[in-house]
Amino acid sequence: MKAGIVGASGYTGGDLIRLLLIHPEVELTYITSRRYQGKYVKHLHPNLRGITDLRFDELSPEKASECDIIFMAVPHKASMNIVPDLLAVGLKVVDLSADFRLKDPDIYERYYCPHTHPELFEKAVYGLPELYRDELKKAEIAAAPGCMAASAILGLAPIIAEKFIDRDHIIIDAKIGSSGGGKNFSFASHHPERANVVRPYGAVGHRHLAEINQELSLIVKQPIKVGLSTHAVSMVRGILSTIHVFLTEPIENKDIWKPFRKMYNKEPFIRFVKQPSGNYRLPDPKAVIGSNFCDIGFMLDEDIPRLVILSALDNLIKGAAGSAVQCMNIMLGIEETTGLLIPAPHPM
Ligand SMILES: NC(=O)c1ccc[n+]([C@@H]2O[C@H](COP(=O)([O-])OP(=O)(O)OC[C@H]3O[C@@H](n4cnc5c(N)ncnc54)[C@H](OP(=O)(O)O)[C@@H]3O)[C@@H](O)[C@H]2O)c1
């Protein structure tokens, strides 16, 4: 099997190259960049020096057609205008942008811009294998989730249908590292401005709300609206979502364990983290950085009463390139964990 990456010069593109170069059943043969055509990978991704002599190429559907599958690691708006030409030459596509995550063009327009190819929405499957494994097997487009959306949805999916939670008042407090903004820099990402911050940059109205609401609503088959507040914090990679769920009746720990175990017991990349004491008693992004794991834990607050769910992942791996490779494995009929069972280094 041959794979290619459009937009391979960026941060998710770099992690896709890294994961695909060590994948035992897929050969990475084609990577594109507009700015760096002809340059070696090491020019942009110094961690891959000595591992590959691939060079960045131009974007051409004809060249791409020599692959079996293409990853789109470009911004939203750009992806929607490239994907139709790739589908036309018979390719499967895993899109890391937001362009094919939503099912309603009006909601896409509200959060992003008018969509130029909404007719392709029906070909796309939301790229969370934990929810859509069967659908992904036949998908032409896998729309890998947004990084904060992935952490929030994975944290909430097992309990969102439980009758003991107040679905009208769910609050997700997400903290994310600087690589979440991609490679292009701005005044906000300038080191003196970005270092050492806990900056609330999306207290309300963050774009990932669209897909979080969509996916949670699909699970319970009725409209759900959650609150999402996002903060830029002083790390390079990682997300921690602290999810506050208010309870309608008293419950015990076992009432939470049960739905979580039911949904995730066999999931290869979901780990439960809930220990009575010690440094590692609840999820911490530090323990998943560089890996495709999402660590999930919870605490019950009987006084309020409230359930606090913690969900940690690496925004560039389980929140992007790792989930995308997991989708690829499913779409190509390869064992799902192939090339992805890599633990995070510790200490980091
Ligand atoms: N960063 C994250 O944590 C994260 C997580 C989940 C999903 N995503 C999504 O994944 C996608 C890539 O994110 P990223 O963080 O890797 O971004 P990035 O670091 O900015 O890289 C994107 C690359 O896309 C190329 N590109 C930009 N505009 C393009 C256009 N109009 N046509 C073709 N290529 C274009 C650029 O390469 P050249 O200029 O060299 O062509 C750029 O290096 C985005 O849609 C993002 O929302 C990111």
mmCIF file of C-alpha atoms and ligand atoms in Angstrom:
data_model
loop_
_atom_site.group_PDB
_atom_site.id
_atom_site.type_symbol
_atom_site.label_atom_id
_atom_site.label_comp_id
_atom_site.label_asym_id
_atom_site.label_seq_id
_atom_site.Cartn_x
_atom_site.Cartn_y
_atom_site.Cartn_z
ATOM 1 C CA MET A 1 0.000 0.000 0.000
ATOM 2 C CA LYS A 2 1.257 3.476 -0.825
ATOM 3 C CA ALA A 3 0.368 6.663 1.018
ATOM 4 C CA GLY A 4 0.846 10.365 0.338
ATOM 5 C CA ILE A 5 0.498 13.562 2.353
ATOM 6 C CA VAL A 6 -0.698 16.943 1.072
ATOM 7 C CA GLY A 7 0.665 19.758 3.262
ATOM 8 C CA ALA A 8 3.511 17.632 4.634
ATOM 9 C CA SER A 9 5.602 20.631 5.649
ATOM 10 C CA GLY A 10 3.335 21.490 8.613
ATOM 11 C CA TYR A 11 3.155 20.076 12.127
ATOM 12 C CA THR A 12 0.510 17.382 11.580
ATOM 13 C CA GLY A 13 2.211 16.609 8.257
ATOM 14 C CA GLY A 14 5.496 16.080 10.122
ATOM 15 C CA ASP A 15 3.919 13.621 12.536
ATOM 16 C CA LEU A 16 2.195 11.826 9.667
ATOM 17 C CA ILE A 17 5.584 11.410 7.952
ATOM 18 C CA ARG A 18 7.098 10.110 11.206
ATOM 19 C CA LEU A 19 4.279 7.577 11.767
ATOM 20 C CA LEU A 20 4.086 6.424 8.151
ATOM 21 C CA LEU A 21 7.857 5.923 7.807
ATOM 22 C CA ILE A 22 7.768 3.333 10.593
ATOM 23 C CA HIS A 23 4.505 1.741 9.444
ATOM 24 C CA PRO A 24 5.269 -1.858 8.428
ATOM 25 C CA GLU A 25 2.501 -2.207 5.846
ATOM 26 C CA VAL A 26 2.350 1.165 4.134
ATOM 27 C CA GLU A 27 5.025 2.946 2.140
ATOM 28 C CA LEU A 28 5.072 6.736 2.185
ATOM 29 C CA THR A 29 5.896 7.676 -1.408
ATOM 30 C CA TYR A 30 4.538 11.174 -2.017
ATOM 31 C CA ILE A 31 4.598 14.330 0.114
ATOM 32 C CA THR A 32 3.678 17.814 -1.042
ATOM 33 C CA SER A 33 4.518 21.372 -0.105
ATOM 34 C CA ARG A 34 3.953 24.556 -2.095
ATOM 35 C CA ARG A 35 6.802 26.446 -0.458
ATOM 36 C CA TYR A 36 9.410 23.683 -0.164
ATOM 37 C CA GLN A 37 9.160 21.691 -3.406
ATOM 38 C CA GLY A 38 12.424 19.836 -4.067
ATOM 39 C CA LYS A 39 13.649 20.178 -0.459
ATOM 40 C CA TYR A 40 14.436 17.127 1.654
ATOM 41 C CA VAL A 41 12.183 16.243 4.601
ATOM 42 C CA LYS A 42 15.011 17.000 7.062
ATOM 43 C CA HIS A 43 14.889 20.645 5.906
ATOM 44 C CA LEU A 44 11.524 21.058 7.677
ATOM 45 C CA HIS A 45 11.439 18.132 10.100
ATOM 46 C CA PRO A 46 14.908 17.824 11.663
ATOM 47 C CA ASN A 47 13.820 14.878 13.847
ATOM 48 C CA LEU A 48 13.606 12.797 10.641
ATOM 49 C CA ARG A 49 17.217 13.450 9.570
ATOM 50 C CA GLY A 50 18.840 10.176 8.517
ATOM 51 C CA ILE A 51 15.499 8.329 8.435
ATOM 52 C CA THR A 52 14.298 9.237 4.936
ATOM 53 C CA ASP A 53 15.536 10.830 1.724
ATOM 54 C CA LEU A 54 12.014 11.792 0.560
ATOM 55 C CA ARG A 55 11.625 15.257 -0.942
ATOM 56 C CA PHE A 56 8.617 17.550 -1.047
ATOM 57 C CA ASP A 57 6.823 17.495 -4.390
ATOM 58 C CA GLU A 58 4.203 19.628 -6.123
ATOM 59 C CA LEU A 59 0.510 18.853 -5.614
ATOM 60 C CA SER A 60 -0.761 16.935 -8.635
ATOM 61 C CA PRO A 61 -3.766 14.548 -8.668
ATOM 62 C CA GLU A 62 -1.947 12.520 -11.326
ATOM 63 C CA LYS A 63 1.095 11.974 -9.103
ATOM 64 C CA ALA A 64 -1.139 11.396 -6.080
ATOM 65 C CA SER A 65 -3.030 8.707 -7.997
ATOM 66 C CA GLU A 66 -0.022 6.396 -7.706
ATOM 67 C CA CYS A 67 -0.899 6.113 -3.999
ATOM 68 C CA ASP A 68 -3.756 4.155 -2.421
ATOM 69 C CA ILE A 69 -4.590 6.812 0.140
ATOM 70 C CA ILE A 70 -3.853 10.508 0.677
ATOM 71 C CA PHE A 71 -3.763 12.469 3.921
ATOM 72 C CA MET A 72 -4.811 16.111 3.776
ATOM 73 C CA ALA A 73 -2.768 18.044 6.351
ATOM 74 C CA VAL A 74 -3.777 21.510 5.139
ATOM 75 C CA PRO A 75 -6.018 24.216 6.645
ATOM 76 C CA HIS A 76 -9.781 24.152 6.282
ATOM 77 C CA LYS A 77 -11.004 25.926 3.111
ATOM 78 C CA ALA A 78 -7.897 24.623 1.286
ATOM 79 C CA SER A 79 -8.850 20.981 1.743
ATOM 80 C CA MET A 80 -12.393 21.206 0.377
ATOM 81 C CA ASN A 81 -11.085 22.399 -2.995
ATOM 82 C CA ILE A 82 -8.387 19.712 -3.349
ATOM 83 C CA VAL A 83 -10.264 16.613 -2.122
ATOM 84 C CA PRO A 84 -12.702 16.386 -5.116
ATOM 85 C CA ASP A 85 -9.770 16.043 -7.560
ATOM 86 C CA LEU A 86 -8.273 13.256 -5.418
ATOM 87 C CA LEU A 87 -11.568 11.357 -5.207
ATOM 88 C CA ALA A 88 -11.920 11.735 -8.984
ATOM 89 C CA VAL A 89 -8.732 9.711 -9.554
ATOM 90 C CA GLY A 90 -9.995 6.940 -7.271
ATOM 91 C CA LEU A 91 -8.154 7.813 -4.058
ATOM 92 C CA LYS A 92 -9.304 7.337 -0.505
ATOM 93 C CA VAL A 93 -8.735 10.447 1.604
ATOM 94 C CA VAL A 94 -8.091 11.057 5.284
ATOM 95 C CA ASP A 95 -8.686 14.754 5.881
ATOM 96 C CA LEU A 96 -7.218 16.319 9.019
ATOM 97 C CA SER A 97 -8.945 19.653 8.412
ATOM 98 C CA ALA A 98 -12.480 20.571 9.501
ATOM 99 C CA ASP A 99 -13.844 20.522 5.947
ATOM 100 C CA PHE A 100 -15.667 17.177 6.039
ATOM 101 C CA ARG A 101 -16.383 16.759 9.761
ATOM 102 C CA LEU A 102 -19.829 18.335 9.803
ATOM 103 C CA LYS A 103 -23.023 16.982 8.309
ATOM 104 C CA ASP A 104 -24.878 20.294 7.904
ATOM 105 C CA PRO A 105 -23.495 22.870 5.411
ATOM 106 C CA ASP A 106 -25.247 25.703 7.268
ATOM 107 C CA ILE A 107 -23.476 24.841 10.502
ATOM 108 C CA TYR A 108 -20.181 24.556 8.590
ATOM 109 C CA GLU A 109 -20.809 28.051 7.174
ATOM 110 C CA ARG A 110 -21.681 29.453 10.610
ATOM 111 C CA TYR A 111 -18.426 28.254 12.167
ATOM 112 C CA TYR A 112 -16.089 28.413 9.126
ATOM 113 C CA CYS A 113 -17.163 29.726 5.697
ATOM 114 C CA PRO A 114 -19.480 28.723 2.832
ATOM 115 C CA HIS A 115 -18.598 25.184 1.707
ATOM 116 C CA THR A 116 -17.827 24.693 -1.987
ATOM 117 C CA HIS A 117 -18.542 20.919 -2.046
ATOM 118 C CA PRO A 118 -21.278 20.022 0.450
ATOM 119 C CA GLU A 119 -22.357 17.215 -1.916
ATOM 120 C CA LEU A 120 -19.327 15.281 -0.639
ATOM 121 C CA PHE A 121 -20.515 15.301 2.988
ATOM 122 C CA GLU A 122 -22.330 12.005 2.451
ATOM 123 C CA LYS A 123 -19.053 10.323 1.470
ATOM 124 C CA ALA A 124 -17.357 11.388 4.707
ATOM 125 C CA VAL A 125 -17.252 9.520 8.003
ATOM 126 C CA TYR A 126 -16.226 11.278 11.216
ATOM 127 C CA GLY A 127 -12.775 9.850 11.891
ATOM 128 C CA LEU A 128 -13.099 8.644 15.469
ATOM 129 C CA PRO A 129 -12.655 4.862 15.272
ATOM 130 C CA GLU A 130 -14.050 4.489 18.795
ATOM 131 C CA LEU A 131 -17.416 5.666 17.410
ATOM 132 C CA TYR A 132 -17.333 4.819 13.701
ATOM 133 C CA ARG A 133 -15.129 1.758 13.198
ATOM 134 C CA ASP A 134 -17.594 -0.079 10.958
ATOM 135 C CA GLU A 135 -18.483 2.957 8.847
ATOM 136 C CA LEU A 136 -14.789 3.779 8.319
ATOM 137 C CA LYS A 137 -14.165 0.402 6.679
ATOM 138 C CA LYS A 138 -16.048 1.587 3.575
ATOM 139 C CA ALA A 139 -15.471 5.341 3.788
ATOM 140 C CA GLU A 140 -14.057 7.313 0.846
ATOM 141 C CA ILE A 141 -13.290 10.253 3.138
ATOM 142 C CA ALA A 142 -12.366 9.942 6.812
ATOM 143 C CA ALA A 143 -12.706 13.333 8.490
ATOM 144 C CA ALA A 144 -10.264 13.166 11.403
ATOM 145 C CA PRO A 145 -11.691 15.043 14.405
ATOM 146 C CA GLY A 146 -10.519 18.353 15.788
ATOM 147 C CA CYS A 147 -8.014 17.826 18.589
ATOM 148 C CA MET A 148 -10.070 19.371 21.396
ATOM 149 C CA ALA A 149 -13.220 17.802 19.990
ATOM 150 C CA ALA A 150 -11.558 14.374 20.120
ATOM 151 C CA SER A 151 -10.624 14.755 23.778
ATOM 152 C CA ALA A 152 -14.082 16.081 24.707
ATOM 153 C CA ILE A 153 -16.097 13.536 22.724
ATOM 154 C CA LEU A 154 -14.009 10.603 23.973
ATOM 155 C CA GLY A 155 -14.507 11.852 27.531
ATOM 156 C CA LEU A 156 -18.275 12.273 27.204
ATOM 157 C CA ALA A 157 -19.435 9.592 24.761
ATOM 158 C CA PRO A 158 -19.803 6.746 27.297
ATOM 159 C CA ILE A 159 -22.007 8.673 29.726
ATOM 160 C CA ILE A 160 -23.872 11.188 27.563
ATOM 161 C CA ALA A 161 -26.904 8.877 27.284
ATOM 162 C CA GLU A 162 -27.078 8.114 31.025
ATOM 163 C CA LYS A 163 -30.216 9.393 32.751
ATOM 164 C CA PHE A 164 -28.321 10.614 35.818
ATOM 165 C CA ILE A 165 -26.577 13.487 33.990
ATOM 166 C CA ASP A 166 -27.942 16.958 33.301
ATOM 167 C CA ARG A 167 -27.338 17.201 29.545
ATOM 168 C CA ASP A 168 -28.256 20.890 29.428
ATOM 169 C CA HIS A 169 -25.329 22.013 31.576
ATOM 170 C CA ILE A 170 -22.117 20.332 30.464
ATOM 171 C CA ILE A 171 -18.959 22.449 30.535
ATOM 172 C CA ILE A 172 -15.678 21.508 28.857
ATOM 173 C CA ASP A 173 -12.620 23.427 30.024
ATOM 174 C CA ALA A 174 -9.799 22.643 27.570
ATOM 175 C CA LYS A 175 -6.107 23.545 27.791
ATOM 176 C CA ILE A 176 -3.889 23.193 24.740
ATOM 177 C CA GLY A 177 -0.218 23.562 23.824
ATOM 178 C CA SER A 178 1.158 25.880 21.143
ATOM 179 C CA SER A 179 1.444 23.288 18.323
ATOM 180 C CA GLY A 180 -2.380 23.301 18.200
ATOM 181 C CA GLY A 181 -2.108 26.510 16.180
ATOM 182 C CA GLY A 182 0.016 24.936 13.424
ATOM 183 C CA LYS A 183 3.299 26.108 11.999
ATOM 184 C CA ASN A 184 2.390 29.583 10.825
ATOM 185 C CA PHE A 185 3.198 32.179 13.410
ATOM 186 C CA SER A 186 1.407 35.324 14.445
ATOM 187 C CA PHE A 187 1.755 37.987 17.117
ATOM 188 C CA ALA A 188 -0.245 35.727 19.450
ATOM 189 C CA SER A 189 2.243 32.892 18.936
ATOM 190 C CA HIS A 190 5.373 35.082 19.163
ATOM 191 C CA HIS A 191 7.510 33.555 21.944
ATOM 192 C CA PRO A 192 7.400 36.478 24.430
ATOM 193 C CA GLU A 193 3.613 36.538 24.058
ATOM 194 C CA ARG A 194 2.934 32.774 24.019
ATOM 195 C CA ALA A 195 5.434 31.501 26.601
ATOM 196 C CA ASN A 196 4.210 31.088 30.208
ATOM 197 C CA VAL A 197 0.591 31.885 29.373
ATOM 198 C CA VAL A 198 -2.706 30.503 30.587
ATOM 199 C CA ARG A 199 -4.545 32.504 27.945
ATOM 200 C CA PRO A 200 -8.305 32.063 27.558
ATOM 201 C CA TYR A 201 -8.516 32.424 23.772
ATOM 202 C CA GLY A 202 -11.935 30.836 23.227
ATOM 203 C CA ALA A 203 -13.974 31.418 26.374
ATOM 204 C CA VAL A 204 -17.130 30.889 24.291
ATOM 205 C CA GLY A 205 -17.950 30.034 20.679
ATOM 206 C CA HIS A 206 -14.918 27.888 19.747
ATOM 207 C CA ARG A 207 -15.264 26.153 16.361
ATOM 208 C CA HIS A 208 -14.864 22.671 17.772
ATOM 209 C CA LEU A 209 -18.256 23.141 19.458
ATOM 210 C CA ALA A 210 -19.884 22.396 16.109
ATOM 211 C CA GLU A 211 -18.539 18.855 15.898
ATOM 212 C CA ILE A 212 -18.780 18.155 19.633
ATOM 213 C CA ASN A 213 -22.479 19.087 19.617
ATOM 214 C CA GLN A 214 -23.023 17.145 16.403
ATOM 215 C CA GLU A 215 -21.467 13.926 17.675
ATOM 216 C CA LEU A 216 -23.009 14.012 21.151
ATOM 217 C CA SER A 217 -26.426 14.765 19.628
ATOM 218 C CA LEU A 218 -26.065 11.780 17.302
ATOM 219 C CA ILE A 219 -25.377 9.499 20.266
ATOM 220 C CA VAL A 220 -28.483 10.541 22.221
ATOM 221 C CA LYS A 221 -30.597 11.219 19.101
ATOM 222 C CA GLN A 222 -31.631 14.653 20.317
ATOM 223 C CA PRO A 223 -29.976 18.095 20.109
ATOM 224 C CA ILE A 224 -27.248 18.759 22.658
ATOM 225 C CA LYS A 225 -25.381 21.988 23.251
ATOM 226 C CA VAL A 226 -22.364 21.983 25.529
ATOM 227 C CA GLY A 227 -20.175 24.841 26.742
ATOM 228 C CA LEU A 228 -16.507 24.872 25.669
ATOM 229 C CA SER A 229 -13.846 27.241 27.009
ATOM 230 C CA THR A 230 -10.351 26.905 25.565
ATOM 231 C CA HIS A 231 -7.042 28.071 27.015
ATOM 232 C CA ALA A 232 -3.589 28.322 25.476
ATOM 233 C CA VAL A 233 -1.089 27.033 28.037
ATOM 234 C CA SER A 234 2.658 26.914 28.158
ATOM 235 C CA MET A 235 3.455 23.558 26.591
ATOM 236 C CA VAL A 236 4.215 22.608 22.992
ATOM 237 C CA ARG A 237 2.004 19.532 22.668
ATOM 238 C CA GLY A 238 -0.938 18.184 24.587
ATOM 239 C CA ILE A 239 -4.531 18.813 25.600
ATOM 240 C CA LEU A 240 -6.252 18.353 28.912
ATOM 241 C CA SER A 241 -10.026 18.622 28.869
ATOM 242 C CA THR A 242 -11.649 18.978 32.278
ATOM 243 C CA ILE A 243 -15.314 18.203 31.732
ATOM 244 C CA HIS A 244 -17.886 19.250 34.328
ATOM 245 C CA VAL A 245 -21.077 17.200 34.243
ATOM 246 C CA PHE A 246 -23.827 18.000 36.751
ATOM 247 C CA LEU A 247 -25.834 15.109 38.148
ATOM 248 C CA THR A 248 -29.594 14.758 38.452
ATOM 249 C CA GLU A 249 -29.466 12.057 41.133
ATOM 250 C CA PRO A 250 -26.902 10.637 43.550
ATOM 251 C CA ILE A 251 -24.610 8.042 41.988
ATOM 252 C CA GLU A 252 -21.541 6.014 42.953
ATOM 253 C CA ASN A 253 -18.220 5.413 41.223
ATOM 254 C CA LYS A 254 -19.419 2.072 39.884
ATOM 255 C CA ASP A 255 -22.229 3.830 37.989
ATOM 256 C CA ILE A 256 -19.577 5.682 36.002
ATOM 257 C CA TRP A 257 -17.175 2.780 35.600
ATOM 258 C CA LYS A 258 -19.871 0.635 34.053
ATOM 259 C CA PRO A 259 -20.598 2.729 30.901
ATOM 260 C CA PHE A 260 -16.909 3.618 30.477
ATOM 261 C CA ARG A 261 -15.864 -0.029 30.649
ATOM 262 C CA LYS A 262 -18.689 -1.055 28.339
ATOM 263 C CA MET A 263 -17.579 1.375 25.646
ATOM 264 C CA TYR A 264 -13.800 1.320 26.024
ATOM 265 C CA ASN A 265 -12.716 -1.985 27.553
ATOM 266 C CA LYS A 266 -11.461 -3.297 24.216
ATOM 267 C CA GLU A 267 -10.314 0.033 22.787
ATOM 268 C CA PRO A 268 -6.578 -0.166 22.074
ATOM 269 C CA PHE A 269 -5.887 3.555 22.488
ATOM 270 C CA ILE A 270 -8.096 4.492 25.434
ATOM 271 C CA ARG A 271 -6.521 4.035 28.872
ATOM 272 C CA PHE A 272 -8.348 4.476 32.165
ATOM 273 C CA VAL A 273 -6.375 6.511 34.670
ATOM 274 C CA LYS A 274 -7.905 6.616 38.120
ATOM 275 C CA GLN A 275 -5.705 5.722 41.036
ATOM 276 C CA PRO A 276 -6.283 6.553 44.698
ATOM 277 C CA SER A 277 -3.013 8.421 45.202
ATOM 278 C CA GLY A 278 0.308 9.434 43.717
ATOM 279 C CA ASN A 279 1.483 11.740 40.939
ATOM 280 C CA TYR A 280 -0.212 9.735 38.228
ATOM 281 C CA ARG A 281 -3.695 9.322 39.716
ATOM 282 C CA LEU A 282 -5.525 11.216 36.957
ATOM 283 C CA PRO A 283 -4.837 11.905 33.260
ATOM 284 C CA ASP A 284 -2.005 14.296 32.452
ATOM 285 C CA PRO A 285 -0.978 15.211 28.878
ATOM 286 C CA LYS A 286 2.652 14.608 29.842
ATOM 287 C CA ALA A 287 2.006 10.843 29.918
ATOM 288 C CA VAL A 288 0.583 10.709 26.382
ATOM 289 C CA ILE A 289 2.777 13.165 24.467
ATOM 290 C CA GLY A 290 4.116 11.467 21.323
ATOM 291 C CA SER A 291 1.658 8.576 21.611
ATOM 292 C CA ASN A 292 -1.748 7.721 20.167
ATOM 293 C CA PHE A 293 -3.287 7.162 23.594
ATOM 294 C CA CYS A 294 -6.133 9.124 25.115
ATOM 295 C CA ASP A 295 -6.066 8.825 28.912
ATOM 296 C CA ILE A 296 -9.430 9.205 30.612
ATOM 297 C CA GLY A 297 -10.295 9.384 34.306
ATOM 298 C CA PHE A 298 -12.969 10.880 36.544
ATOM 299 C CA MET A 299 -13.806 12.042 40.073
ATOM 300 C CA LEU A 300 -17.207 12.336 41.710
ATOM 301 C CA ASP A 301 -17.918 15.483 43.668
ATOM 302 C CA GLU A 302 -20.793 14.502 45.956
ATOM 303 C CA ASP A 303 -21.230 18.000 47.422
ATOM 304 C CA ILE A 304 -22.369 19.716 44.222
ATOM 305 C CA PRO A 305 -23.179 16.946 42.940
ATOM 306 C CA ARG A 306 -20.904 16.809 39.931
ATOM 307 C CA LEU A 307 -18.896 14.378 37.840
ATOM 308 C CA VAL A 308 -15.503 15.690 36.677
ATOM 309 C CA ILE A 309 -14.104 13.810 33.668
ATOM 310 C CA LEU A 310 -10.457 14.330 32.672
ATOM 311 C CA SER A 311 -9.351 13.512 29.134
ATOM 312 C CA ALA A 312 -5.727 13.932 27.968
ATOM 313 C CA LEU A 313 -4.206 13.394 24.535
ATOM 314 C CA ASP A 314 -1.457 14.665 22.233
ATOM 315 C CA ASN A 315 -3.149 17.131 19.887
ATOM 316 C CA LEU A 316 -0.816 16.163 17.029
ATOM 317 C CA ILE A 317 -1.204 12.380 17.498
ATOM 318 C CA LYS A 318 -4.518 11.092 18.928
ATOM 319 C CA GLY A 319 -5.844 14.591 18.135
ATOM 320 C CA ALA A 320 -4.622 14.474 14.511
ATOM 321 C CA ALA A 321 -1.978 12.284 12.792
ATOM 322 C CA GLY A 322 -2.412 9.205 15.023
ATOM 323 C CA SER A 323 -6.190 9.093 14.687
ATOM 324 C CA ALA A 324 -5.694 9.665 10.953
ATOM 325 C CA VAL A 325 -3.345 6.652 10.661
ATOM 326 C CA GLN A 326 -5.769 4.607 12.791
ATOM 327 C CA CYS A 327 -8.498 5.542 10.252
ATOM 328 C CA MET A 328 -6.181 4.613 7.369
ATOM 329 C CA ASN A 329 -5.538 1.191 8.872
ATOM 330 C CA ILE A 330 -9.282 0.573 9.103
ATOM 331 C CA MET A 331 -9.964 1.902 5.587
ATOM 332 C CA LEU A 332 -7.237 -0.259 4.031
ATOM 333 C CA GLY A 333 -8.112 -3.401 5.990
ATOM 334 C CA ILE A 334 -4.882 -3.316 8.014
ATOM 335 C CA GLU A 335 -4.924 -4.301 11.703
ATOM 336 C CA GLU A 336 -5.996 -1.094 13.443
ATOM 337 C CA THR A 337 -3.096 -0.673 15.848
ATOM 338 C CA THR A 338 -0.386 -1.274 13.227
ATOM 339 C CA GLY A 339 2.390 1.280 13.531
ATOM 340 C CA LEU A 340 0.703 3.073 16.420
ATOM 341 C CA LEU A 341 1.479 1.223 19.642
ATOM 342 C CA ILE A 342 4.219 3.653 20.633
ATOM 343 C CA PRO A 343 4.387 4.707 24.308
ATOM 344 C CA ALA A 344 5.235 8.278 25.274
ATOM 345 C CA PRO A 345 8.782 8.878 26.532
ATOM 346 C CA HIS A 346 9.082 9.418 30.280
ATOM 347 C CA PRO A 347 10.189 11.765 31.688
ATOM 348 C CA MET A 348 9.381 14.214 28.956
HETATM 349 N N1 LIG B 1 -2.097 21.383 14.938
HETATM 350 C C1 LIG B 1 -2.991 20.580 15.520
HETATM 351 O O1 LIG B 1 -2.910 20.276 16.734
HETATM 352 C C2 LIG B 1 -4.125 19.998 14.716
HETATM 353 C C3 LIG B 1 -4.904 18.997 15.307
HETATM 354 C C4 LIG B 1 -5.983 18.461 14.598
HETATM 355 C C5 LIG B 1 -6.252 18.915 13.306
HETATM 356 N N2 LIG B 1 -5.487 19.906 12.767
HETATM 357 C C6 LIG B 1 -5.811 20.347 11.403
HETATM 358 O O2 LIG B 1 -4.855 19.754 10.529
HETATM 359 C C7 LIG B 1 -4.607 20.650 9.432
HETATM 360 C C8 LIG B 1 -3.103 20.932 9.386
HETATM 361 O O3 LIG B 1 -2.746 21.528 10.625
HETATM 362 P P1 LIG B 1 -1.230 21.849 10.997
HETATM 363 O O4 LIG B 1 -1.220 22.199 12.426
HETATM 364 O O5 LIG B 1 -0.332 20.791 10.489
HETATM 365 O O6 LIG B 1 -1.024 23.169 10.132
HETATM 366 P P2 LIG B 1 0.344 23.806 9.633
HETATM 367 O O7 LIG B 1 1.452 23.416 10.542
HETATM 368 O O8 LIG B 1 0.058 25.247 9.410
HETATM 369 O O9 LIG B 1 0.595 23.096 8.229
HETATM 370 C C9 LIG B 1 -0.335 23.170 7.171
HETATM 371 C C10 LIG B 1 0.421 23.062 5.859
HETATM 372 O O10 LIG B 1 -0.530 23.128 4.813
HETATM 373 C C11 LIG B 1 0.035 23.782 3.689
HETATM 374 N N3 LIG B 1 -0.960 24.708 3.171
HETATM 375 C C12 LIG B 1 -1.418 25.854 3.762
HETATM 376 N N4 LIG B 1 -2.353 26.430 2.979
HETATM 377 C C13 LIG B 1 -2.470 25.635 1.873
HETATM 378 C C14 LIG B 1 -3.246 25.718 0.692
HETATM 379 N N5 LIG B 1 -4.103 26.728 0.485
HETATM 380 N N6 LIG B 1 -3.111 24.737 -0.253
HETATM 381 C C15 LIG B 1 -2.247 23.716 -0.053
HETATM 382 N N7 LIG B 1 -1.461 23.598 1.039
HETATM 383 C C16 LIG B 1 -1.588 24.551 1.986
HETATM 384 C C17 LIG B 1 1.273 24.539 4.172
HETATM 385 O O11 LIG B 1 2.393 23.977 3.528
HETATM 386 P P3 LIG B 1 3.143 24.695 2.291
HETATM 387 O O12 LIG B 1 2.978 26.175 2.473
HETATM 388 O O13 LIG B 1 4.536 24.214 2.472
HETATM 389 O O14 LIG B 1 2.452 24.167 1.083
HETATM 390 C C18 LIG B 1 1.370 24.236 5.664
HETATM 391 O O15 LIG B 1 2.679 23.876 6.071
HETATM 392 C C19 LIG B 1 -5.449 21.899 9.698
HETATM 393 O O16 LIG B 1 -6.637 21.815 8.980
HETATM 394 C C20 LIG B 1 -5.703 21.845 11.200
HETATM 395 O O17 LIG B 1 -6.891 22.505 11.578
HETATM 396 C C21 LIG B 1 -4.409 20.433 13.438
#
